[in-house]
Coordinates of C-alpha atoms in Angstrom, one line a residue:
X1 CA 47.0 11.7 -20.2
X2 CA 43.7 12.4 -18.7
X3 CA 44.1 15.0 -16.2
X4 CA 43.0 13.9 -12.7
X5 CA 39.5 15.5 -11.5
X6 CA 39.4 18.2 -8.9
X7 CA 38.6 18.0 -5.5
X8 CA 36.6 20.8 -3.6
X9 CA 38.5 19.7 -0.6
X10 CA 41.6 19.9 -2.0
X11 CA 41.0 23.0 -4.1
X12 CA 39.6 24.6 -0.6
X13 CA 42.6 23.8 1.4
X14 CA 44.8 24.9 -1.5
X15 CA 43.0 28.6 -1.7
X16 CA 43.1 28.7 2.5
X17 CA 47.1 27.9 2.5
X18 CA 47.3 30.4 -0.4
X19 CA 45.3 33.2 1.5
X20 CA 47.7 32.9 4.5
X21 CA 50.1 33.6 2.2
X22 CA 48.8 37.0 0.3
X23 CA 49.6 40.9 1.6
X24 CA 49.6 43.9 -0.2
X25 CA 52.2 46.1 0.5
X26 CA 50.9 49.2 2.8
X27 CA 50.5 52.3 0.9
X28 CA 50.0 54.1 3.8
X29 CA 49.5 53.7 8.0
X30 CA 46.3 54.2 9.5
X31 CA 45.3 52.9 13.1
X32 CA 41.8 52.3 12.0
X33 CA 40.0 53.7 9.1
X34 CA 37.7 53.1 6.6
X35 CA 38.1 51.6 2.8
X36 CA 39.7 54.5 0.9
X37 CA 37.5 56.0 -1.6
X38 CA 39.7 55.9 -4.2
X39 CA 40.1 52.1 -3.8
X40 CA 37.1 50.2 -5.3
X41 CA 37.2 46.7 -6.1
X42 CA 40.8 44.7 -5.4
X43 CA 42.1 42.5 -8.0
X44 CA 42.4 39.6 -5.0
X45 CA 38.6 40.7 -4.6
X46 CA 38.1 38.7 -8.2
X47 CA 40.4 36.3 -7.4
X48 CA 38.4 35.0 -4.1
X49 CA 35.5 35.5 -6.0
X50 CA 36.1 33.4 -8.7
X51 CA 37.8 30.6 -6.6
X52 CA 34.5 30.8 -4.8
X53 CA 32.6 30.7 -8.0
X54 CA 34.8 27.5 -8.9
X55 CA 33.6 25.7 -5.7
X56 CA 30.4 25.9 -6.8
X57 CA 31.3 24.3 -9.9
X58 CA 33.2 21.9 -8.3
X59 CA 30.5 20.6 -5.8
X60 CA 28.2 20.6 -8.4
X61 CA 30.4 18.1 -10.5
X62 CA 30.9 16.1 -7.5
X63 CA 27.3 15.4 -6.8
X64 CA 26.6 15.2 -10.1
X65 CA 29.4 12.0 -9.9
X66 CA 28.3 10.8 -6.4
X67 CA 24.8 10.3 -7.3
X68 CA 25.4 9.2 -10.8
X69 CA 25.4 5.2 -10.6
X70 CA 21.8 5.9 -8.3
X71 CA 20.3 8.4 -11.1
X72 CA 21.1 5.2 -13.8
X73 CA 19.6 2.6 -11.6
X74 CA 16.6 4.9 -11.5
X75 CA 16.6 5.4 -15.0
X76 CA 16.9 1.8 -15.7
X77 CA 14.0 0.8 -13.5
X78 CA 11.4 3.4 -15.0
X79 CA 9.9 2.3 -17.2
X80 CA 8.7 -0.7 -15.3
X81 CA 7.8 1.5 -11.9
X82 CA 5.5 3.6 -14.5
X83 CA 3.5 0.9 -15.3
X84 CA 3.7 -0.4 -12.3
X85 CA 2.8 2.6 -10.7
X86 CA -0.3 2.9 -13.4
X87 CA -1.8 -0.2 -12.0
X88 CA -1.4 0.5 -8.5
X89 CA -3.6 4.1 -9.2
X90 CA -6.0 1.8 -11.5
X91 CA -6.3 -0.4 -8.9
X92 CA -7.2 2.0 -6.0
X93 CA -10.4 2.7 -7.7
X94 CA -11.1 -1.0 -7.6
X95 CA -10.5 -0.7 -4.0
X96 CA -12.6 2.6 -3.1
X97 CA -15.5 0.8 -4.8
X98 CA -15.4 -2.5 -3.2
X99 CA -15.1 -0.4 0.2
X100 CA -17.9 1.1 -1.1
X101 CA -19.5 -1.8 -1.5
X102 CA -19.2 -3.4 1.4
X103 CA -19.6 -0.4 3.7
X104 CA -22.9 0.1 1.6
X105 CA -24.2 -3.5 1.7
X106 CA -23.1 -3.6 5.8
X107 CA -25.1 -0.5 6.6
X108 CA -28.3 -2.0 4.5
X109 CA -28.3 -5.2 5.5
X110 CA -26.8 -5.8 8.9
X111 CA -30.2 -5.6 10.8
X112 CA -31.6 -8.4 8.9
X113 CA -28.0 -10.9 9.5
X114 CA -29.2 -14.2 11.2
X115 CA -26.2 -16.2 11.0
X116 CA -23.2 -15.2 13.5
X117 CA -20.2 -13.7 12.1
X118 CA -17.8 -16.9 11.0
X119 CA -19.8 -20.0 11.9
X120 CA -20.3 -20.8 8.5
X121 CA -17.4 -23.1 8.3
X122 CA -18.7 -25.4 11.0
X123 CA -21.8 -25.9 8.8
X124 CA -19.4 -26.7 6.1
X125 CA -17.6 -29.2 7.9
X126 CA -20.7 -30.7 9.3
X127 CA -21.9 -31.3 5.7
X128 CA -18.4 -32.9 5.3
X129 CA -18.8 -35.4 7.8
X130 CA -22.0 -36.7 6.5
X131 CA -20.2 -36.7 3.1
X132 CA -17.0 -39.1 4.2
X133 CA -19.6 -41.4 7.0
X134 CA -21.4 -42.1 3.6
X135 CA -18.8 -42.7 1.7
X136 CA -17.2 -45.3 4.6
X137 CA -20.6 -47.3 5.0
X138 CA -21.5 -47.7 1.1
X139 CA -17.7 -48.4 0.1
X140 CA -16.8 -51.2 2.5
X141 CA -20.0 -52.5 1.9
X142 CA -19.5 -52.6 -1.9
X143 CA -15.7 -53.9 -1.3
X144 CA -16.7 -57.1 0.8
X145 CA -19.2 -57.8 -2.0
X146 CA -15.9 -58.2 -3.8
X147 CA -15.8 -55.2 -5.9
X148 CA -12.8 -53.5 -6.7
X149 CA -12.1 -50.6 -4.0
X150 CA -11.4 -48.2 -6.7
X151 CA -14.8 -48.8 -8.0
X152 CA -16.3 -49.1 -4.8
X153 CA -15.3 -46.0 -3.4
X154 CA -15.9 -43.8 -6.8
X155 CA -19.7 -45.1 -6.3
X156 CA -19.6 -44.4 -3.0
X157 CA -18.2 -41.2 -3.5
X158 CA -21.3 -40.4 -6.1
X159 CA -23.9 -41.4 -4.2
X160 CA -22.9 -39.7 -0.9
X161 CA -23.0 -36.1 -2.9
X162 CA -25.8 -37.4 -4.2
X163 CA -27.3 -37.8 -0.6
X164 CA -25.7 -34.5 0.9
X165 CA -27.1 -32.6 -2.2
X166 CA -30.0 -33.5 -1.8
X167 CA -30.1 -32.2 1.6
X168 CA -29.5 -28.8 -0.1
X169 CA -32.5 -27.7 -0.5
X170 CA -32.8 -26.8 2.9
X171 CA -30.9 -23.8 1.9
X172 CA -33.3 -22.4 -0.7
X173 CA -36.6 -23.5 2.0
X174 CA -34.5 -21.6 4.7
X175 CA -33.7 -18.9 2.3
X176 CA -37.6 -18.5 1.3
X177 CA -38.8 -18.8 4.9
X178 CA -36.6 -15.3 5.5
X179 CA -37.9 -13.7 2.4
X180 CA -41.3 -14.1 4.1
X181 CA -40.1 -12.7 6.9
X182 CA -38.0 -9.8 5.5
X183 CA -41.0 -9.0 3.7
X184 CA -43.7 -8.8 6.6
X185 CA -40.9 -6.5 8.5
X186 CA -40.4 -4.2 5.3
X187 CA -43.1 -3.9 3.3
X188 CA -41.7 -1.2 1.3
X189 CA -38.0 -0.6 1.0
X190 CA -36.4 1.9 1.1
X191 CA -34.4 3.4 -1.6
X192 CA -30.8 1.9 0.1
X193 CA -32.6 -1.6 0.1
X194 CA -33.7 -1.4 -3.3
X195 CA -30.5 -2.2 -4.3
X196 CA -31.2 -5.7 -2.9
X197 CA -34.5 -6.1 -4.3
X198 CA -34.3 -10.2 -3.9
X199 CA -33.9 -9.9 -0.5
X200 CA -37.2 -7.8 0.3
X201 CA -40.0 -9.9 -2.2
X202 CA -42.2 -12.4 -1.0
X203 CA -41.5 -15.3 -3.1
X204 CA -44.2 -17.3 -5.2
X205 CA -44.9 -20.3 -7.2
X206 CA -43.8 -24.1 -6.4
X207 CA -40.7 -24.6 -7.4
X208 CA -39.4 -25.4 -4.0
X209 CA -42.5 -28.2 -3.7
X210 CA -40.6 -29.9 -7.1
X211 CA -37.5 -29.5 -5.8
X212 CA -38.3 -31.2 -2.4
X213 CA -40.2 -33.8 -4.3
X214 CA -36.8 -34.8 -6.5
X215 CA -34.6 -34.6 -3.4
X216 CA -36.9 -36.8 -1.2
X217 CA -36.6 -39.4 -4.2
X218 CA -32.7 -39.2 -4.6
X219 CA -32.1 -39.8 -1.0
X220 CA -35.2 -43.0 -1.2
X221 CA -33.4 -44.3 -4.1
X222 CA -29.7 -44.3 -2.7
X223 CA -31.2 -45.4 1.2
X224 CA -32.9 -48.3 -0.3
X225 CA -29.8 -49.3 -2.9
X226 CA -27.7 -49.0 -0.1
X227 CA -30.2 -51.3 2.1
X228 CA -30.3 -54.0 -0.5
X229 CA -26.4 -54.0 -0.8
X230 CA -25.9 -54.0 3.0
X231 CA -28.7 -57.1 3.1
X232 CA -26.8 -59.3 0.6
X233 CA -23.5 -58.7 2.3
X234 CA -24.8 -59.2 5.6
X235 CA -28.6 -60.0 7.5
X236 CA -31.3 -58.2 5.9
X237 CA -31.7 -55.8 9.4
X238 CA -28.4 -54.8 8.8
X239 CA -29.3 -53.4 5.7
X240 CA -32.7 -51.9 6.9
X241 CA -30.0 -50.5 9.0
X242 CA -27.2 -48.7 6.7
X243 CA -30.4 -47.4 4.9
X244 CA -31.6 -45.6 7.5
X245 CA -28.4 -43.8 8.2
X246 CA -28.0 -43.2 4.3
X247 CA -31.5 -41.5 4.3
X248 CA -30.5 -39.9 7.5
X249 CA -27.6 -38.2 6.1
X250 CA -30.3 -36.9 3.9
X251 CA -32.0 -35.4 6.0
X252 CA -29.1 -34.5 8.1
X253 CA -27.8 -32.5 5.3
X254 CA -31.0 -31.2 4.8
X255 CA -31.2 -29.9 8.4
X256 CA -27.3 -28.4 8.4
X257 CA -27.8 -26.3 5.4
X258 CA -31.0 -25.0 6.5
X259 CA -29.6 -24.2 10.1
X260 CA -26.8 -22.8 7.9
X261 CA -28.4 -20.9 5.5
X262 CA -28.7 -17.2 5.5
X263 CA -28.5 -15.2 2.1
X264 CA -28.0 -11.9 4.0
X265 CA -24.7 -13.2 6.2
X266 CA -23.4 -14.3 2.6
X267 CA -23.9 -11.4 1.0
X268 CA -22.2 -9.4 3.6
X269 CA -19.3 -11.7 3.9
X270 CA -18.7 -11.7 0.1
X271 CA -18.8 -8.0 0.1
X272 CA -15.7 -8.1 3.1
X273 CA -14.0 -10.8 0.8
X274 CA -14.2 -8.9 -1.7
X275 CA -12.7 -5.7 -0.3
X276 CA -10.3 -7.6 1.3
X277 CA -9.0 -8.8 -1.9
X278 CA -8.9 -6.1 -3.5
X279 CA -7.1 -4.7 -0.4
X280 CA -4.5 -7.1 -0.3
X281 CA -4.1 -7.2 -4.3
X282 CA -3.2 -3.2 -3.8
X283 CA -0.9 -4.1 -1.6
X284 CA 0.7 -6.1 -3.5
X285 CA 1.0 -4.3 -6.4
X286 CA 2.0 -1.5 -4.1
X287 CA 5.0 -3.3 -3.1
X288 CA 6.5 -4.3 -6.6
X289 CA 10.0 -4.4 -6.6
X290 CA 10.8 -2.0 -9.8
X291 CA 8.7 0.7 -7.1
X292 CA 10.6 0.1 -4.4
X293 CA 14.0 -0.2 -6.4
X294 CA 13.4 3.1 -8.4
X295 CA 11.7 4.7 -5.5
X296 CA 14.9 3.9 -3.4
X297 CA 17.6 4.8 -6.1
X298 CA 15.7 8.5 -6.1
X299 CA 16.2 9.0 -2.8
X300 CA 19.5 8.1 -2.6
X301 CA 20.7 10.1 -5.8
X302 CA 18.6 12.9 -4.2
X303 CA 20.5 12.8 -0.8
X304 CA 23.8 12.5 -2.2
X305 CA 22.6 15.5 -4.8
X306 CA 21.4 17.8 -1.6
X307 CA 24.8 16.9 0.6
X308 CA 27.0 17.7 -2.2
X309 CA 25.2 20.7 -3.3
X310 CA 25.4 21.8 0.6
X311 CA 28.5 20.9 0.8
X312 CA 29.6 23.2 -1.8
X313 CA 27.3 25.7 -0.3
X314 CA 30.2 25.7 2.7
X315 CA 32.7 25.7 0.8
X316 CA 32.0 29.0 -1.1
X317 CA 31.5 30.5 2.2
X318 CA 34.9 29.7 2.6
X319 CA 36.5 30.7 0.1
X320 CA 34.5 34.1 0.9
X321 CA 35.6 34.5 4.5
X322 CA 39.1 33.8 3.2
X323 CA 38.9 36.7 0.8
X324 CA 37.4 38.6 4.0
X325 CA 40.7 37.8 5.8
X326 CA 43.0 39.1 3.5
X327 CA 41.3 42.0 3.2
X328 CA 41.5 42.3 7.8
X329 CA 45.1 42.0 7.0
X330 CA 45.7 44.6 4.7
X331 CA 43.7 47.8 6.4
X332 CA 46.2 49.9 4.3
X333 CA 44.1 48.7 1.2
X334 CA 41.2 47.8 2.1
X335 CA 40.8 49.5 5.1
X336 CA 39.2 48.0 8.5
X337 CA 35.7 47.8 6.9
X338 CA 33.2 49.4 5.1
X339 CA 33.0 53.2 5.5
X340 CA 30.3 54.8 7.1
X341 CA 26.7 55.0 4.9
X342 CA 25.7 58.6 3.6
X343 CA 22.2 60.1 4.3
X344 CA 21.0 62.2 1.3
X345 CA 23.9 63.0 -0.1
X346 CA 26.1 63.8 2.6
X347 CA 28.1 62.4 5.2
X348 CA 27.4 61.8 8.8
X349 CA 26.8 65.0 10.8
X350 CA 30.0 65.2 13.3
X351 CA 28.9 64.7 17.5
X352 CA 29.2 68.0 19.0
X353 CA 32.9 68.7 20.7
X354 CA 34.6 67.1 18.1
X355 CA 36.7 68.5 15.1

């Protein structure tokens, strides 16, 4: 049979019912006394001491058992909370640099910021509405011509980006316009806004004339197409009509984007976007379940490791004062404590007037 494992309680209250229980027959009486001299170490001395000994042992074991299911869930979950752990330190370089990053580009480039902080998206859904009023007026004319409204709208759908692309440009003339302007105020940059060299150089050359040039013809081409089909499905003016509006969302789109535009704003809100993906990314590797898992078994075997381990910590100072109370109740033996401490050599000198 396997024997049935100790318990420190049990083993504690054992050794104090047993203590209650020991005397030494008096060799001698004494009213009160010190330890006899010739009396050094008792044998029940060694026996408390190595019951006490054995409580340590004991609690040790026990913790060792208590925390053992928590130290193999640990162990289990290691490997995975190293590398997950590896990533989340790889990843907090990521993070200081894109904080960095943006604190660098934010402290450069703030001054020059023209477009208010989150406004963009009401540029963006301007452009949208020009997009879908396109697409409404060239479908449903292109459906009561008696095409079919899949094909209808896909050609609407084309020539309305068409149109609001075109408008586009307004972003790089807007974007040019504040170069100028950048450039007049800063002639020469310093050595933080040399990091943005593109922001701070006057621009050259035509490219933006061409550019204007091909847009103006896109949005012509689509507003007159548009006019044509609008005349043959209904009166000519009519047509005149939806052609109008299809080169004014042209130049609508044209005017949104360059109301809209501002290379500076977008640079610092990239450079918050980016931090704050990079933020949250951390996070979430931060919070993996393998860390949290192992992270919590540790703790768990660690507590039940420290309670046991203080647990037997008491009980050895048990099983000492026990050892201490047999002793108090054998002063023949062991006297009534510990007897009085010699200086040099030699014992106490005696109080005057007595023997």
């Amino acid at each position: 049979m396997t024997p049935m494992p100790l318990d420190p309680l049990v083993v504690a209250e054992d050794a104090e019912d047993a203590a209650s229980r020991v005397t030494i027959p008096h060799a001698e009486q004494a009213l009160v006394f010190a330890r006899p001299e010739g009396i050094g170490h008792l044998w029940v001395e060694d026996e408390y001491d190595e019951l006490q000994e054995e409580q340590r042992h004991l609690w040790s074991a026990s913790a060792e058992g208590a925390a053992r299911s928590a130290g193999i869930e640990a162990a289990k979950l290691q490997g995975t909370a190293t590398e997950a752990g590896a990533l989340v330190s790889a990843n907090r370089a990521v993070v200081d640099h894109a904080r960095e990053r943006m604190l660098r580009t934010s402290t450069v480039l703030s001054p020059f910021r023209r477009r208010a902080r989150d406004t963009k998206v009401w540029y963006q859904l301007g452009k949208a509405g020009l997009l879908c009023g396109d697409v409404a007026g060239f479908g449903t004319a292109a459906i009561w011509l008696g095409e079919l409204p899949v094909i209808a709208i896909s050609l609407a759908a084309s020539a309305a980006v068409a149109t609001v692309a075109a408008g586009l440009i307004g972003v790089d003339v807007r974007d040019r316009e504040q170069r100028r302007q950048r450039h007049r105020a800063v002639s020469e940059p310093s050595e933080a806004q040399q990091e943005f060299p593109h922001l701070f150089i006057e621009p050259t050359g035509g490219a933006v004339k061409r550019m204007l040039a091909v847009a103006a013809g896109t949005a012509g081409v689509i507003g007159i197409g548009i006019a044509a089909l609008r005349s043959a499905v209904d009166d000519p003016f009519i047509g005149i009509v939806f052609g109008g509006i299809a080169l004014a969302v042209a130049g609508g789109s044209f005017l949104i984007s360059y109301a809209g535009a501002d290379e500076v704003a977008d640079l610092l809100d990239h450079a918050e976007a980016d931090y704050d993906r990079a933020a949250s990314k951390h996070l979430t590797l931060s919070a993996h379940p393998a860390l949290q898992a192992a992270a919590g078994a540790d703790a768990e075997a660690d507590s039940l490791m420290l309670e046991h381990l203080t647990r037997g910590e008491a009980a050895e100072r048990r099983i000492r004062a026990l050892k201490w109370g047999i002793l108090r109740r054998n002063p023949s033996h062991a006297g009534h404590g510990p007897g009085a401490a010699r200086i040099g050599g030699q014992t106490p000198r005696r109080e005057e007037g007595r023997p």
